[in-house]
Coordinates of C-alpha atoms and ligand atoms in Angstrom, one line a residue:
X1 CA -55.0 30.7 32.9
X2 CA -57.5 28.1 34.3
X3 CA -55.4 25.5 36.6
X4 CA -56.8 21.9 37.9
X5 CA -54.9 20.7 40.9
X6 CA -55.6 17.2 42.4
X7 CA -54.5 16.9 46.1
X8 CA -54.5 20.3 46.5
X9 CA -55.1 20.6 50.0
X10 CA -52.0 18.7 50.7
X11 CA -48.5 20.2 52.0
X12 CA -47.0 21.5 48.5
X13 CA -51.0 22.4 47.7
X14 CA -52.1 24.7 50.5
X15 CA -48.6 26.8 49.4
X16 CA -49.0 26.1 46.3
X17 CA -52.8 27.1 45.5
X18 CA -52.5 30.9 47.2
X19 CA -49.7 32.2 45.3
X20 CA -51.8 30.6 42.1
X21 CA -55.0 32.7 43.3
X22 CA -52.1 35.7 44.2
X23 CA -50.9 35.7 40.1
X24 CA -55.0 35.9 38.8
X25 CA -55.0 32.3 37.4
X26 CA -58.5 30.3 38.3
X27 CA -58.1 27.3 40.3
X28 CA -59.9 24.1 40.3
X29 CA -59.2 22.0 43.7
X30 CA -60.0 18.8 44.1
X31 CA -58.9 16.9 47.2
X32 CA -60.8 14.0 49.5
X33 CA -60.1 15.7 52.8
X34 CA -58.8 12.3 53.8
X35 CA -56.4 14.2 56.8
X36 CA -58.9 16.0 57.8
X37 CA -57.3 19.0 56.8
X38 CA -58.7 23.0 56.3
X39 CA -55.5 24.1 54.7
X40 CA -57.2 26.1 52.7
X41 CA -59.7 27.9 54.3
X42 CA -58.1 31.2 54.0
X43 CA -58.4 30.9 50.0
X44 CA -61.9 30.2 50.0
X45 CA -63.3 33.8 49.7
X46 CA -61.1 34.7 46.3
X47 CA -64.2 34.3 43.2
X48 CA -61.2 32.7 41.4
X49 CA -61.1 29.4 43.5
X50 CA -63.4 26.8 43.6
X51 CA -63.0 23.7 45.9
X52 CA -64.7 20.0 45.0
X53 CA -64.4 17.3 47.9
X54 CA -64.0 14.1 45.9
X55 CA -61.8 11.7 44.8
X56 CA -59.2 11.4 42.1
X57 CA -60.5 8.1 40.9
X58 CA -64.0 9.3 40.0
X59 CA -63.2 9.6 36.6
X60 CA -66.5 10.9 35.8
X61 CA -65.7 13.7 38.3
X62 CA -62.5 14.1 37.0
X63 CA -63.4 14.3 33.2
X64 CA -65.5 17.3 34.3
X65 CA -63.1 19.3 36.4
X66 CA -60.3 18.8 33.9
X67 CA -62.2 19.6 30.8
X68 CA -61.4 22.9 30.1
X69 CA -58.2 23.5 32.1
X70 CA -54.9 24.6 30.7
X71 CA -52.9 23.5 32.9
X72 CA -53.4 20.0 35.5
X73 CA -51.6 19.7 38.2
X74 CA -51.6 16.6 39.8
X75 CA -50.5 16.4 43.4
X76 CA -52.9 13.9 44.6
X77 CA -51.3 10.8 46.0
X78 CA -50.6 8.1 48.8
X79 CA -47.4 10.1 49.7
X80 CA -44.4 8.2 50.8
X81 CA -43.2 4.8 51.2
X82 CA -44.6 4.4 55.1
X83 CA -48.8 5.6 53.8
X84 CA -48.6 3.2 50.3
X85 CA -47.0 0.0 52.0
X86 CA -50.2 0.9 54.8
X87 CA -52.7 0.4 52.2
X88 CA -50.9 -0.8 48.6
X89 CA -53.4 -0.8 46.4
X90 CA -55.3 1.8 47.4
X91 CA -51.7 3.8 46.8
X92 CA -51.4 2.0 43.6
X93 CA -55.0 3.3 42.4
X94 CA -54.6 6.5 43.2
X95 CA -50.2 7.6 42.7
X96 CA -50.2 5.8 39.7
X97 CA -53.9 4.6 38.3
X98 CA -56.0 7.6 38.5
X99 CA -53.3 9.6 36.5
X100 CA -52.7 6.4 34.2
X101 CA -56.8 7.1 33.3
X102 CA -56.7 10.2 33.0
X103 CA -54.3 10.4 30.5
X104 CA -56.2 8.7 28.5
X105 CA -59.0 11.6 28.4
X106 CA -57.5 14.7 28.0
X107 CA -56.7 16.6 25.1
X108 CA -53.2 16.7 23.3
X109 CA -53.2 20.6 24.3
X110 CA -54.0 20.5 27.6
X111 CA -50.7 20.9 29.8
X112 CA -49.0 18.9 32.9
X113 CA -46.5 19.7 35.6
X114 CA -45.8 16.6 37.5
X115 CA -44.1 16.6 40.7
X116 CA -41.8 12.9 40.9
X117 CA -39.3 12.3 44.2
X118 CA -35.9 12.1 43.6
X119 CA -35.5 9.4 45.8
X120 CA -35.1 6.5 43.1
X121 CA -31.3 8.0 42.2
X122 CA -30.1 6.9 45.8
X123 CA -29.5 3.0 44.4
X124 CA -25.8 2.3 43.7
X125 CA -24.9 6.0 43.4
X126 CA -23.0 7.4 46.2
X127 CA -20.4 9.8 46.0
X128 CA -21.6 11.1 42.3
X129 CA -23.8 13.7 41.4
X130 CA -26.7 12.6 40.1
X131 CA -28.1 14.5 36.6
X132 CA -31.5 13.9 35.1
X133 CA -29.6 11.0 33.3
X134 CA -28.7 8.8 36.0
X135 CA -31.2 6.0 36.5
X136 CA -34.0 6.3 38.9
X137 CA -34.1 2.4 40.6
X138 CA -36.7 3.2 43.3
X139 CA -37.1 -0.4 45.9
X140 CA -40.7 1.0 48.0
X141 CA -43.5 0.8 45.8
X142 CA -44.2 4.6 46.3
X143 CA -40.9 5.1 44.8
X144 CA -41.7 2.2 41.5
X145 CA -45.2 4.2 41.3
X146 CA -44.1 8.0 41.0
X147 CA -41.2 7.1 38.4
X148 CA -44.0 4.9 36.2
X149 CA -46.1 7.9 36.2
X150 CA -43.4 10.1 35.5
X151 CA -42.8 7.6 32.4
X152 CA -46.6 7.7 31.5
X153 CA -46.6 11.1 31.4
X154 CA -43.4 12.1 29.3
X155 CA -44.7 9.2 27.1
X156 CA -47.8 11.4 26.5
X157 CA -45.8 14.7 26.4
X158 CA -47.4 18.1 26.4
X159 CA -45.6 17.8 30.4
X160 CA -42.8 19.5 32.8
X161 CA -41.9 16.5 35.3
X162 CA -39.8 17.9 38.2
X163 CA -38.0 15.5 40.4
X164 CA -37.8 16.6 43.9
X165 CA -35.7 16.8 46.5
X166 CA -36.9 15.9 50.2
X167 CA -38.8 19.0 50.7
X168 CA -38.9 20.9 54.0
X169 CA -40.6 24.0 55.6
X170 CA -44.1 25.2 57.2
X171 CA -47.3 24.4 55.4
X172 CA -50.7 25.4 56.8
X173 CA -51.2 21.2 55.8
X174 CA -48.2 19.9 57.9
X175 CA -46.5 17.0 57.5
X176 CA -43.6 16.1 60.4
X177 CA -42.5 12.6 58.7
X178 CA -40.3 14.5 56.5
X179 CA -36.6 14.3 57.3
X180 CA -35.7 18.1 58.4
X181 CA -39.3 19.0 59.6
X182 CA -38.8 15.6 61.3
X183 CA -35.6 16.2 62.9
X184 CA -36.6 19.7 63.6
X185 CA -39.3 18.6 65.4
X186 CA -37.4 16.1 67.6
X187 CA -35.4 19.1 68.3
X188 CA -37.5 21.3 69.5
X189 CA -40.1 18.9 71.3
X190 CA -37.3 16.1 72.7
X191 CA -34.4 17.9 72.1
X192 CA -32.4 14.9 71.0
X193 CA -32.2 12.5 67.8
X194 CA -30.6 9.7 67.7
X195 CA -29.0 9.0 64.2
X196 CA -29.0 6.5 61.9
X197 CA -27.1 6.3 58.5
X198 CA -26.1 9.5 59.7
X199 CA -23.2 10.1 56.5
X200 CA -26.2 9.5 54.3
X201 CA -26.4 12.5 51.8
X202 CA -29.8 13.7 50.5
X203 CA -30.7 17.3 48.7
X204 CA -33.3 19.3 49.9
X205 CA -35.9 22.3 48.7
X206 CA -38.1 24.3 50.6
X207 CA -42.0 24.0 50.1
X208 CA -42.3 27.7 48.9
X209 CA -39.3 26.9 46.2
X210 CA -41.7 24.2 45.3
X211 CA -44.8 26.1 44.7
X212 CA -42.7 28.6 42.8
X213 CA -40.6 26.4 40.6
X214 CA -44.4 25.1 39.7
X215 CA -45.4 28.7 38.7
X216 CA -42.4 29.7 36.6
X217 CA -42.9 25.9 34.7
X218 CA -46.3 28.0 34.4
X219 CA -45.0 31.0 33.2
X220 CA -42.1 29.2 31.0
X221 CA -43.9 26.4 29.8
X222 CA -43.0 26.4 26.2
X223 CA -39.4 26.7 26.6
X224 CA -39.5 23.7 29.5
X225 CA -41.7 21.6 28.2
X226 CA -40.9 17.8 27.7
X227 CA -38.4 17.9 29.8
X228 CA -37.4 16.6 33.2
X229 CA -35.9 18.7 35.7
X230 CA -34.4 17.7 39.3
X231 CA -35.3 20.5 41.7
X232 CA -33.8 21.2 45.1
X233 CA -31.5 23.6 46.7
X234 CA -27.8 23.1 45.7
X235 CA -26.0 24.2 48.6
X236 CA -28.0 21.7 50.4
X237 CA -26.6 18.2 49.5
X238 CA -26.2 17.5 53.2
X239 CA -25.7 14.2 55.4
X240 CA -27.9 13.7 58.5
X241 CA -25.2 14.6 61.2
X242 CA -24.2 18.1 58.6
X243 CA -28.5 18.6 59.3
X244 CA -28.8 18.3 63.0
X245 CA -25.3 20.7 63.1
X246 CA -27.5 23.1 61.3
X247 CA -30.2 22.6 63.5
X248 CA -28.1 22.7 66.5
X249 CA -26.8 26.0 65.8
X250 CA -30.5 27.5 66.6
X251 CA -31.7 24.8 69.1
X252 CA -28.0 25.2 71.1
X253 CA -29.2 22.7 73.7
X254 CA -30.1 19.9 70.7
X255 CA -28.3 16.4 71.1
X256 CA -27.7 14.2 68.8
X257 CA -25.4 10.6 68.4
X258 CA -25.5 8.1 66.4
X259 CA -26.7 4.3 66.6
X260 CA -26.8 1.1 64.4
X261 CA -30.5 1.3 65.2
X262 CA -32.4 1.4 61.4
X263 CA -32.0 1.2 57.9
X264 CA -34.0 3.8 55.1
X265 CA -35.9 1.3 52.7
X266 CA -35.4 3.7 49.8
X267 CA -31.3 3.7 50.6
X268 CA -31.3 7.4 50.1
X269 CA -27.8 8.3 49.9
X270 CA -26.5 10.9 46.8
X271 CA -26.0 14.1 46.1
X272 CA -28.3 15.9 42.6
X273 CA -27.2 18.6 40.3
X274 CA -30.0 20.9 39.8
X275 CA -28.1 22.8 37.1
X276 CA -30.6 22.0 34.1
X277 CA -33.0 23.7 36.0
X278 CA -30.5 26.9 36.5
X279 CA -29.7 26.6 33.1
X280 CA -33.5 27.1 32.6
X281 CA -33.6 29.7 34.7
X282 CA -35.1 29.0 38.1
X283 CA -32.9 28.6 41.1
X284 CA -34.5 27.9 44.4
X285 CA -33.5 30.5 47.0
X286 CA -34.9 29.0 50.9
X287 CA -31.8 28.3 52.6
X288 CA -31.6 25.3 55.7
X289 CA -31.0 27.6 57.9
X290 CA -34.3 30.0 56.9
X291 CA -36.3 26.6 56.9
X292 CA -35.2 25.6 60.2
X293 CA -36.4 29.4 61.9
X294 CA -39.2 28.4 60.1
X295 CA -40.2 25.4 61.8
X296 CA -39.1 26.7 65.1
X297 CA -42.1 28.9 65.0
X298 CA -44.1 26.6 63.3
X299 CA -43.5 24.2 66.4
X300 CA -44.1 26.8 68.9
X301 CA -47.9 26.5 67.4
X302 CA -48.4 23.4 67.4
X303 CA -46.0 21.9 70.1
X304 CA -48.3 21.4 73.1
X305 CA -50.9 19.1 73.0
X306 CA -54.6 19.0 75.2
X307 CA -52.7 16.0 77.0
X308 CA -49.9 18.3 78.7
X309 CA -50.5 20.9 81.9
X310 CA -47.9 22.9 81.2
Ligands
NAD1 N1 -43.0 16.5 49.9 C1 -42.3 16.0 49.4 O1 -41.1 15.4 49.7 C2 -42.3 15.4 48.1 C3 -41.2 15.1 47.1 C4 -41.8 14.4 45.9 C5 -42.7 14.4 45.3 N2 -44.0 15.0 45.8 C6 -45.1 14.6 45.5 O2 -46.3 16.1 45.5 C7 -47.1 15.3 45.6 C8 -47.6 16.7 46.7 O3 -47.0 15.5 47.9 P1 -47.0 16.5 49.6 O4 -46.3 16.2 50.1 O5 -48.0 17.7 49.5 O6 -48.3 15.5 50.0 P2 -49.8 14.9 50.8 O7 -49.9 13.5 51.3 O8 -49.4 16.2 51.9 O9 -50.4 15.9 49.9 C9 -51.4 14.4 48.7 C10 -53.4 15.5 48.9 O10 -53.7 14.4 48.2 C11 -55.1 14.4 48.6 N3 -55.4 13.5 48.4 C12 -54.9 11.3 48.7 N4 -55.6 10.7 48.2 C13 -56.8 11.1 47.4 C14 -58.0 10.4 46.8 N5 -58.3 9.7 46.4 N6 -58.7 11.6 46.3 C15 -58.4 12.9 46.1 N7 -56.9 13.5 46.8 C16 -56.6 12.7 47.4 C17 -54.7 14.5 50.5 O11 -55.8 15.0 51.3 C18 -53.6 15.3 50.4 O12 -54.2 16.5 50.5 C19 -47.2 14.1 45.9 O13 -47.5 13.3 44.3 C20 -45.6 13.9 46.3 O14 -45.6 12.3 45.4 C21 -43.6 15.4 47.1

């Protein structure tokens, strides 16, 4: 298949692109490389990869790159509430408007796979398993832009939408701002974490399972299309305290305590059912424990900076 991926050099894209190439797909990878990341270097030799440095808001460029694609996977984004709040206009134009504009010119037969966040489930749903029928009521601008885009894509049709749990695990374009990645980093470097909202629960998924779910959607598209699926690890509806207990098993010197020091802007405290995707035949495989091991290896590489003598 010919696959056009935007934001291809990001945290998820940098795991997805090599997997797509291994499957023999032809990939056009667009990114503006805003983090100066070199995460796709290992794939550059592949004759089926074309890397383009450019902006998703450049409609002429996107039109040209998307033209012959069988599948479009729009990942380019100002990902997360903090970066979105730093520059709301840029975030709105990239996260929402660039995709809305693209929907106007792509052909009806071109297929889309889109990742929304499930963080909007967090509002007012404590203690209830959220299915895809539960309302998404995002609070942050990031959550709103993602959810508005999901609605536009579903309205257009010929699409599979995933609502992703909080992603964890190592990627060549690493993100330390994701909860599991952040906690393991703090446990590894500082040996302690002060928790707020310690009993708030969330669902999690390894970045490699996310990439595998995208590939599963490509291979089973006709069965899955025009649907939304929660994408998370069923065993991992965990509170922050439970997550810290799992980290402590692998880093025994890790200490955590609680204080009323903060608040999550998206009020995420919810448990999620991934049964619909399970029934469609896909099950996430990588446990939190395996992810913690993966992250400890990663931080042995990333940890020391030039400003430490030892
Ligand atoms: N990681 C998660 O926990 C998670 C959860 C839910 C949904 N998602 C969605 O998955 C997608 C990818 O997330 P990620 O974690 O890989 O984020 P990321 O920030 O690592 O990747 C985004 C990529 O987009 C690129 N980009 C930004 N602005 C651009 C522009 N104007 N033109 C071209 N490229 C641009 C960046 O360089 C980066 O490579 C996003 O749409 C995000 O909303 C991620």
